mmCIF file of N, CA and C in Angstrom:
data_model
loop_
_atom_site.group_PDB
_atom_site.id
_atom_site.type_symbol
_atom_site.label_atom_id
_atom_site.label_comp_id
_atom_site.label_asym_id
_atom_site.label_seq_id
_atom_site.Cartn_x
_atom_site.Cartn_y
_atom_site.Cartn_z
ATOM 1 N N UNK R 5 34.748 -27.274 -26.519
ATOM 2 C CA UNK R 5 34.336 -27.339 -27.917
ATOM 3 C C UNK R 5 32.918 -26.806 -28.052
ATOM 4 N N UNK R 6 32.400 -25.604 -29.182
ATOM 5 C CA UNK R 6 31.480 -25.140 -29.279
ATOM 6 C C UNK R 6 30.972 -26.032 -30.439
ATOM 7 N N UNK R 7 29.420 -26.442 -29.690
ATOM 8 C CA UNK R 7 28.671 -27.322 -30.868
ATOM 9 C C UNK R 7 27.590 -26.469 -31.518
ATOM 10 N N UNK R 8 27.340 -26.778 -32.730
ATOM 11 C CA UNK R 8 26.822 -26.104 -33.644
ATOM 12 C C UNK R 8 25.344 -26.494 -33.269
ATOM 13 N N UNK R 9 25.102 -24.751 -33.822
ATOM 14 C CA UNK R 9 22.994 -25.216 -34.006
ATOM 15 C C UNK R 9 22.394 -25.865 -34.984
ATOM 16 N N UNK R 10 21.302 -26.456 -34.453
ATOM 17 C CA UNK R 10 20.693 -27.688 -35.360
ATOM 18 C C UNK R 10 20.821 -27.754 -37.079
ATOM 19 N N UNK R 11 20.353 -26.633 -37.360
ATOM 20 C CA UNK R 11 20.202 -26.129 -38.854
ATOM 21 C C UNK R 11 21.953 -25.637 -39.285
ATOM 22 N N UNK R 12 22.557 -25.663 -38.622
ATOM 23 C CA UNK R 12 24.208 -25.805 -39.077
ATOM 24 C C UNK R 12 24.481 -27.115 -39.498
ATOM 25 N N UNK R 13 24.533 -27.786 -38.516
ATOM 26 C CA UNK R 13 25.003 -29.469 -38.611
ATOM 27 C C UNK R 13 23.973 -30.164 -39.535
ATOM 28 N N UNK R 14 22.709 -29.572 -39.647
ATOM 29 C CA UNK R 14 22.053 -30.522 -40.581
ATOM 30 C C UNK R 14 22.437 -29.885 -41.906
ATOM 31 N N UNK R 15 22.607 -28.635 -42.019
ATOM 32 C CA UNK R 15 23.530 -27.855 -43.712
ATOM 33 C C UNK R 15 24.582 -28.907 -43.953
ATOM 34 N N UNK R 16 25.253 -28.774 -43.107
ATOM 35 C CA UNK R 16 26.699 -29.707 -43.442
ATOM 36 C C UNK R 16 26.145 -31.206 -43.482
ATOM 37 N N UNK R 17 25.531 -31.706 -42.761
ATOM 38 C CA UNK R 17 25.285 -33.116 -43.251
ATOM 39 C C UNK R 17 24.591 -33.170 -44.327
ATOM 40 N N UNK R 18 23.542 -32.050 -44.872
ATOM 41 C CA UNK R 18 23.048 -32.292 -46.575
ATOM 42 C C UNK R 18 24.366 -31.915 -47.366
ATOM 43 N N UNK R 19 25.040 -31.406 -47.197
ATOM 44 C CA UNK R 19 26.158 -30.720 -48.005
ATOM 45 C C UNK R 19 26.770 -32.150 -48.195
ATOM 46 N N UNK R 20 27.035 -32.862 -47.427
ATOM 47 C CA UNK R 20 28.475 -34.193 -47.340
ATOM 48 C C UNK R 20 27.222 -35.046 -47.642
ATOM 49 N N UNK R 21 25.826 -35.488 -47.299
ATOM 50 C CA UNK R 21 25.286 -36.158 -47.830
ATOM 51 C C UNK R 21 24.260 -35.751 -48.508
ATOM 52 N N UNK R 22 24.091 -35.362 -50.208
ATOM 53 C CA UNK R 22 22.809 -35.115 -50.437
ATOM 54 C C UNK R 22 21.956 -35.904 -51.098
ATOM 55 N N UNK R 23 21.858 -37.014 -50.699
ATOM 56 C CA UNK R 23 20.789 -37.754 -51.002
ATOM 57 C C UNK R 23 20.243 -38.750 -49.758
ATOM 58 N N UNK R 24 20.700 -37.985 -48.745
ATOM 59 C CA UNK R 24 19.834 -37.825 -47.601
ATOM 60 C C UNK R 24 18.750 -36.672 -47.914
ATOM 61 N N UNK R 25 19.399 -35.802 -48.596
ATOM 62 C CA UNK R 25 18.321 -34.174 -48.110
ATOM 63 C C UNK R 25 17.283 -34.547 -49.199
ATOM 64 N N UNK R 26 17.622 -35.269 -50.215
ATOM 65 C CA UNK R 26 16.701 -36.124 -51.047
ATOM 66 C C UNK R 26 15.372 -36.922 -50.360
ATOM 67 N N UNK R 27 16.089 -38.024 -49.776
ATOM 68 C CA UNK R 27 15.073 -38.306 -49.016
ATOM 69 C C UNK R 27 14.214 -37.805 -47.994
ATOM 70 N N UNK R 28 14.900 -36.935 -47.067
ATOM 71 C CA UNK R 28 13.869 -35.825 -46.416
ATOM 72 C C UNK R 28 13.468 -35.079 -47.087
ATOM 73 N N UNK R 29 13.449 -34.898 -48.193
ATOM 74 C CA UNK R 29 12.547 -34.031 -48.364
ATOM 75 C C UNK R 29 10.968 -34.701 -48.798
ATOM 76 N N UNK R 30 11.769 -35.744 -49.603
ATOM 77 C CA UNK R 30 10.273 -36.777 -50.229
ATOM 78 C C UNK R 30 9.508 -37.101 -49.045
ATOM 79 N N UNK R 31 10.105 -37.500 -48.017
ATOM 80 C CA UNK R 31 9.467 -37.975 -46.912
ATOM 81 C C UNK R 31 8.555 -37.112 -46.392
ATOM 82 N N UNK R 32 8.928 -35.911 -46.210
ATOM 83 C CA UNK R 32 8.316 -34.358 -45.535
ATOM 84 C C UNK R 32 7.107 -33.963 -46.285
ATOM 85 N N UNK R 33 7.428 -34.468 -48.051
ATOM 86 C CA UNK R 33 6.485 -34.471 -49.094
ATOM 87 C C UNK R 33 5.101 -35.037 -49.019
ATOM 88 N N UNK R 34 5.675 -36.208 -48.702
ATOM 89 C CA UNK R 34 4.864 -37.658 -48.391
ATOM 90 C C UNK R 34 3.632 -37.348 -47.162
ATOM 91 N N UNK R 35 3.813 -36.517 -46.144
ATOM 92 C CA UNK R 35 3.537 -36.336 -44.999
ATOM 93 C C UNK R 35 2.975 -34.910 -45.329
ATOM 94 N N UNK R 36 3.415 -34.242 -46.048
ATOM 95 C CA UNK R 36 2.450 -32.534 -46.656
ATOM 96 C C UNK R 36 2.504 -32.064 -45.267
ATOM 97 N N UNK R 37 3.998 -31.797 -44.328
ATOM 98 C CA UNK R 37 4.455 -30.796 -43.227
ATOM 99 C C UNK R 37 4.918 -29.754 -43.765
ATOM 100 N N UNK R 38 4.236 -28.535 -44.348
ATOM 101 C CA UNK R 38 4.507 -27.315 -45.283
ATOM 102 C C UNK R 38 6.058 -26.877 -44.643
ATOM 103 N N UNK R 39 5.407 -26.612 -42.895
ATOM 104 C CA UNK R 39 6.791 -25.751 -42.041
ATOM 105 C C UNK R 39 7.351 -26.821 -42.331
ATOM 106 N N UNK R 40 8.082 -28.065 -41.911
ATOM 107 C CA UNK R 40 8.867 -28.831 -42.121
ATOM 108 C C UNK R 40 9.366 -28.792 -43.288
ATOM 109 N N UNK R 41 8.784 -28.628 -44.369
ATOM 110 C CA UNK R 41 9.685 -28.937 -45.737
ATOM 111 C C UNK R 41 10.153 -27.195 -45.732
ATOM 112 N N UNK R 42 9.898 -26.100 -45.674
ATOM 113 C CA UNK R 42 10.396 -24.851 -45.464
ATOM 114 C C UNK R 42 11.675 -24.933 -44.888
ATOM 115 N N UNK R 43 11.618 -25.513 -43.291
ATOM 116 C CA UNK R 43 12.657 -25.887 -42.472
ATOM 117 C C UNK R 43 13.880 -26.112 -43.256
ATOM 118 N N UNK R 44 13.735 -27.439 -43.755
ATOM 119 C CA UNK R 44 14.743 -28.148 -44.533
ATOM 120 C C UNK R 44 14.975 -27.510 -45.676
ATOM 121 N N UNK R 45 14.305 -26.421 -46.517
ATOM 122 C CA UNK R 45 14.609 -26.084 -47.292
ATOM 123 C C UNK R 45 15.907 -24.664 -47.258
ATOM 124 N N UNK R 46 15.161 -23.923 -45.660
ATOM 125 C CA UNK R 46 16.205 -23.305 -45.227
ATOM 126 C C UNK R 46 17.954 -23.973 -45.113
ATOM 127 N N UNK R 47 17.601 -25.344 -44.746
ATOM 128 C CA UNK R 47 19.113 -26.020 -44.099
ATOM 129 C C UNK R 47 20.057 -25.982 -45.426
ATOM 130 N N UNK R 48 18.973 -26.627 -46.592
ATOM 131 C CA UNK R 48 19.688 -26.825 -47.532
ATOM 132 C C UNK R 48 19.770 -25.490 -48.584
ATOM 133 N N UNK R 49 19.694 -24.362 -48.196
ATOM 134 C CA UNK R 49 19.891 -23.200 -48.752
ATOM 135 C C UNK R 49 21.331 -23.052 -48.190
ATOM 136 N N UNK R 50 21.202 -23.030 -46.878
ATOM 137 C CA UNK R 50 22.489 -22.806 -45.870
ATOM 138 C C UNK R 50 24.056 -23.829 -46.556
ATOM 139 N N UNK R 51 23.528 -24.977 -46.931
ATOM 140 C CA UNK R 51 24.142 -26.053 -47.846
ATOM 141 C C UNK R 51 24.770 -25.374 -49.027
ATOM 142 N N UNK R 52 24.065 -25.058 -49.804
ATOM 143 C CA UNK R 52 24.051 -24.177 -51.217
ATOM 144 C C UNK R 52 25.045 -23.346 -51.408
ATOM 145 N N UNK R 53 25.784 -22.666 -49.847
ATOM 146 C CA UNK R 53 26.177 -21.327 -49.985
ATOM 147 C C UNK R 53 25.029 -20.122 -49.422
ATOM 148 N N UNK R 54 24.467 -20.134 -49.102
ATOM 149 C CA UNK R 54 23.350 -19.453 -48.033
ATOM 150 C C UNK R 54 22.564 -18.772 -48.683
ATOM 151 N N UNK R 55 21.381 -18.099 -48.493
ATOM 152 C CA UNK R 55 19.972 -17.472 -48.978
ATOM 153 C C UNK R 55 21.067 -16.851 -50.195
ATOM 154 N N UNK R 56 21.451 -15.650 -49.738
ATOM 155 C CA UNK R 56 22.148 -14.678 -50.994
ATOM 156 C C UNK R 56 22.286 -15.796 -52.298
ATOM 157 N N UNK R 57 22.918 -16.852 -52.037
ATOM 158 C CA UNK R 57 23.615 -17.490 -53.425
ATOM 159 C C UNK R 57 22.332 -18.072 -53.693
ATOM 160 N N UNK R 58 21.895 -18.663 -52.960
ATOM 161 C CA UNK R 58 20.606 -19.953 -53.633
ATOM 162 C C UNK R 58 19.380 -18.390 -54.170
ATOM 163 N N UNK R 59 18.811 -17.149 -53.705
ATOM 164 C CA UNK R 59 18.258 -15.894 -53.990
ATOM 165 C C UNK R 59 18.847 -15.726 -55.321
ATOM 166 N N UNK R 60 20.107 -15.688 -55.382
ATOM 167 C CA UNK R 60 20.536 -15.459 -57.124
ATOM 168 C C UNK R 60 20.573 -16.007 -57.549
ATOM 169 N N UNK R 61 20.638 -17.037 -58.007
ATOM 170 C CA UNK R 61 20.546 -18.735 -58.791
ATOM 171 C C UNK R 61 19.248 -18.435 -59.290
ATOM 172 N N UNK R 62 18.155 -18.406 -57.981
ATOM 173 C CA UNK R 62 16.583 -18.407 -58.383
ATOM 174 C C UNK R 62 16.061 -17.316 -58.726
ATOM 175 N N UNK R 63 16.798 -16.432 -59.142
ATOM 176 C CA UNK R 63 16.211 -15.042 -59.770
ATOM 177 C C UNK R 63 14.988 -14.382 -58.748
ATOM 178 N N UNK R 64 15.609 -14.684 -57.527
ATOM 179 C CA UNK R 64 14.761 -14.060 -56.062
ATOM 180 C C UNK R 64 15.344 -13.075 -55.371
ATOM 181 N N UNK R 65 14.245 -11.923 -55.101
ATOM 182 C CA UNK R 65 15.253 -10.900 -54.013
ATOM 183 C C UNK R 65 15.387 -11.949 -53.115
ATOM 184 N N UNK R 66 16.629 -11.583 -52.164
ATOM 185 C CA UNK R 66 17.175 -12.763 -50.883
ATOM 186 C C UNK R 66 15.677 -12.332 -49.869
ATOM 187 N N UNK R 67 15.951 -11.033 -49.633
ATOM 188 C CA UNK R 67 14.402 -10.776 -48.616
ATOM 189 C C UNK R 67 13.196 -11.831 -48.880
ATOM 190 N N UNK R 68 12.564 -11.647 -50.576
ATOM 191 C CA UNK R 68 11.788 -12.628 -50.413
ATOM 192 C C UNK R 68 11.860 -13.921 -50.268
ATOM 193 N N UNK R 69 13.318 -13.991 -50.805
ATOM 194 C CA UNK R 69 13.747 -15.540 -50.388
ATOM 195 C C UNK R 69 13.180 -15.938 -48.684
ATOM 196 N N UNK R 70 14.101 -15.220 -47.730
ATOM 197 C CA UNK R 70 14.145 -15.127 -46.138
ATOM 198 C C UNK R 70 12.539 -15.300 -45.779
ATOM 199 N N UNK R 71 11.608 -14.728 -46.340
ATOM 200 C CA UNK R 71 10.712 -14.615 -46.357
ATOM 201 C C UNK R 71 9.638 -15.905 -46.518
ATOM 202 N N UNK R 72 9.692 -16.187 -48.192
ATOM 203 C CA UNK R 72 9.401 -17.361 -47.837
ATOM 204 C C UNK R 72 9.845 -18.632 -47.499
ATOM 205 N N UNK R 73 10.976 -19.163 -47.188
ATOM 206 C CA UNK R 73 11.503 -19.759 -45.944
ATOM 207 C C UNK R 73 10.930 -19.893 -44.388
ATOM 208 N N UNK R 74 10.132 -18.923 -44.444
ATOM 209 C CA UNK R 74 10.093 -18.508 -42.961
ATOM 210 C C UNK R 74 9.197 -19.850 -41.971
ATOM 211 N N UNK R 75 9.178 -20.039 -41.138
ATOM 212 C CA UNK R 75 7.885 -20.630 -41.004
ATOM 213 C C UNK R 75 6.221 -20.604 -41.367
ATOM 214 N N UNK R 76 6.040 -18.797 -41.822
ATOM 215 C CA UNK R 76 5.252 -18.765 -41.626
ATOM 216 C C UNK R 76 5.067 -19.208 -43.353
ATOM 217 N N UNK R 77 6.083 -18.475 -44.010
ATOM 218 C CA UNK R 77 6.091 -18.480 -45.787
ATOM 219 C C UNK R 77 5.095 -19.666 -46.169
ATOM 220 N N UNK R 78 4.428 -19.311 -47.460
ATOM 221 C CA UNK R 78 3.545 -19.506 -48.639
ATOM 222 C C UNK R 78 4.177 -19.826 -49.357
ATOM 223 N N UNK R 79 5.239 -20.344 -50.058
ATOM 224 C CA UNK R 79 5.773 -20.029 -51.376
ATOM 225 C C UNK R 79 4.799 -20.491 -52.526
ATOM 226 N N UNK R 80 4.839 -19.837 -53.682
ATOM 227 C CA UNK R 80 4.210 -20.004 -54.913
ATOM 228 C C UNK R 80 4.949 -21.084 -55.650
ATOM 229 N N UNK R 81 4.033 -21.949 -56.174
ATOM 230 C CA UNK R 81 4.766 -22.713 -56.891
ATOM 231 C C UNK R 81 6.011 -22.499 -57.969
ATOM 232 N N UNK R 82 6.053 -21.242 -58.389
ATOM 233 C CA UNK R 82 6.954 -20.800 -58.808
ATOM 234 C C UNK R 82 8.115 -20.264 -58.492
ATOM 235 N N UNK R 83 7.858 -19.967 -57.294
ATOM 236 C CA UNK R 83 9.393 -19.900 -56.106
ATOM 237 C C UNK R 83 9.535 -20.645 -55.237
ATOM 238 N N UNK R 84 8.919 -22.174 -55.710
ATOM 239 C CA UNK R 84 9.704 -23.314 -55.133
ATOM 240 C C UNK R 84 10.184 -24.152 -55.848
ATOM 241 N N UNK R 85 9.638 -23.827 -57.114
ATOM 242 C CA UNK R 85 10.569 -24.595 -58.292
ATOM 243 C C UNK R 85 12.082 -23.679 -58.750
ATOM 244 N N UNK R 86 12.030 -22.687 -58.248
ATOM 245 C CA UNK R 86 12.711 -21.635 -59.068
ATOM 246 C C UNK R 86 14.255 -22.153 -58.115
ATOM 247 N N UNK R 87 13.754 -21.817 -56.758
ATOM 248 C CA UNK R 87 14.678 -22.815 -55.243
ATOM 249 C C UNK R 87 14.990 -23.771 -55.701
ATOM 250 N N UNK R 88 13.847 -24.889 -56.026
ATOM 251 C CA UNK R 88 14.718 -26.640 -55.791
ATOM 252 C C UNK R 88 15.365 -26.323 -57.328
ATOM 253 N N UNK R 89 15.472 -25.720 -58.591
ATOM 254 C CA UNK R 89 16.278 -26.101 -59.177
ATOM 255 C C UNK R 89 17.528 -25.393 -59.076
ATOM 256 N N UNK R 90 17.516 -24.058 -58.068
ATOM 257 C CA UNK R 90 18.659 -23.452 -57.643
ATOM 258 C C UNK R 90 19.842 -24.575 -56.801
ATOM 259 N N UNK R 91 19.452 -25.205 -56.426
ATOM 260 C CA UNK R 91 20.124 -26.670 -55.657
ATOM 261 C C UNK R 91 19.939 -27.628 -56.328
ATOM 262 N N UNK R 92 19.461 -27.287 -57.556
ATOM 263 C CA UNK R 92 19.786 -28.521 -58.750
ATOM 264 C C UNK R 92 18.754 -30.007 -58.290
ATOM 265 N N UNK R 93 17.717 -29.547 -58.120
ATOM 266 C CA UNK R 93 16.278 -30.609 -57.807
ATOM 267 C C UNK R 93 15.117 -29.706 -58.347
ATOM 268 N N UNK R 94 13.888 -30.625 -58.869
ATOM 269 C CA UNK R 94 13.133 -30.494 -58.962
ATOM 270 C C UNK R 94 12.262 -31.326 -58.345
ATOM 271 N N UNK R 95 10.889 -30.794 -58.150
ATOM 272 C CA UNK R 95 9.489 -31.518 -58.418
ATOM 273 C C UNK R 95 9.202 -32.529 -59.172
ATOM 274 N N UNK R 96 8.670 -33.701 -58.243
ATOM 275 C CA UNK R 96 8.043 -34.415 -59.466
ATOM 276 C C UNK R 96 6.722 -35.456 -58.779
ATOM 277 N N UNK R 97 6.114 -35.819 -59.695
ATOM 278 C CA UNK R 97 4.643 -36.401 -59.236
ATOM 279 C C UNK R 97 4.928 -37.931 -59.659
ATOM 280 N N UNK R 98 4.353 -38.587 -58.489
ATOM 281 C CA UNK R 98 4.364 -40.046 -59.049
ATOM 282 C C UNK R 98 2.812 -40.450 -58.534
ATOM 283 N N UNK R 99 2.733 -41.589 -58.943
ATOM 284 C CA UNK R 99 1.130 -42.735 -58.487
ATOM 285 C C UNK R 99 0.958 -42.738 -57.012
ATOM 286 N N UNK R 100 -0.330 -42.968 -56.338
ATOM 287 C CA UNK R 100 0.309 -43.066 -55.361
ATOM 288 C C UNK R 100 0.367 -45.023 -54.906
ATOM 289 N N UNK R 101 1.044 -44.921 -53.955
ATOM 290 C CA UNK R 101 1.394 -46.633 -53.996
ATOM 291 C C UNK R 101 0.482 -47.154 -53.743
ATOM 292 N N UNK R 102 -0.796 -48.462 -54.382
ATOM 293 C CA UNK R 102 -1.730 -48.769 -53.848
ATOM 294 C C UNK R 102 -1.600 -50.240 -53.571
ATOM 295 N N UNK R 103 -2.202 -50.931 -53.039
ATOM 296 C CA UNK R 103 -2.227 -52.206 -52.245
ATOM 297 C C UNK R 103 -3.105 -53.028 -53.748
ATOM 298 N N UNK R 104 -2.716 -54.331 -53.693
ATOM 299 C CA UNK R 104 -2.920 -55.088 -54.930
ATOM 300 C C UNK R 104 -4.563 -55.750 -54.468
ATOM 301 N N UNK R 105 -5.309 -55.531 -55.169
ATOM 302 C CA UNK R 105 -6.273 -56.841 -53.959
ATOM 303 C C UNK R 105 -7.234 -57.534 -55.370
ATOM 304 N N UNK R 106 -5.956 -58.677 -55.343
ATOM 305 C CA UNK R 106 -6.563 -59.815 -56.502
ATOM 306 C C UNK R 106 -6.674 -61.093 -55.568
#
């Protein structure tokens, strides 16, 4: 039996669970690991139907898609909102959690 590479099996496990890929991502958020949230953003492109489909959704050439994905990728805030709502998520800002001291 041929076992799949990492970023396969983790596509299919955001695919069958996505509100796991929910929580990794907040978590990855939480922690501001740029490559890491790229990473996962690749998996869950792969999820989506792959760069090509999630690239047309987001009104992105796929190249620049591939691109910024990459490890090394920058994305602009505008082609990472353009992505998470291509997979039907957005951005969002909350407080941050602070400790009570009464």
């Amino acid at each position: 039996m041929r076992s799949k590479p990492n970023s396969e099996a983790m596509a299919d496990l955001y695919r069958s669970d996505p509100a796991l890929a929910l929580d990794v991502i907040n978590a990855i958020l939480e922690d501001g690991d740029q490559a890491e949230l790229l990473s996962v953003l690749r998996q869950l492109a792969q999820a989506f139907g792959g760069v090509q489909a999630v690239a047309e959704q987001a009104h992105l050439n796929p190249t620049q898609l591939y691109r910024t994905l990459s490890p090394q990728g920058n994305p602009a805030l505008s082609s990472l909102t353009a992505i998470l709502k291509a997979m039907g998520l957005q951005l969002a800002v909350r407080p941050l959690a602070t400790s009570c001291s009464a």
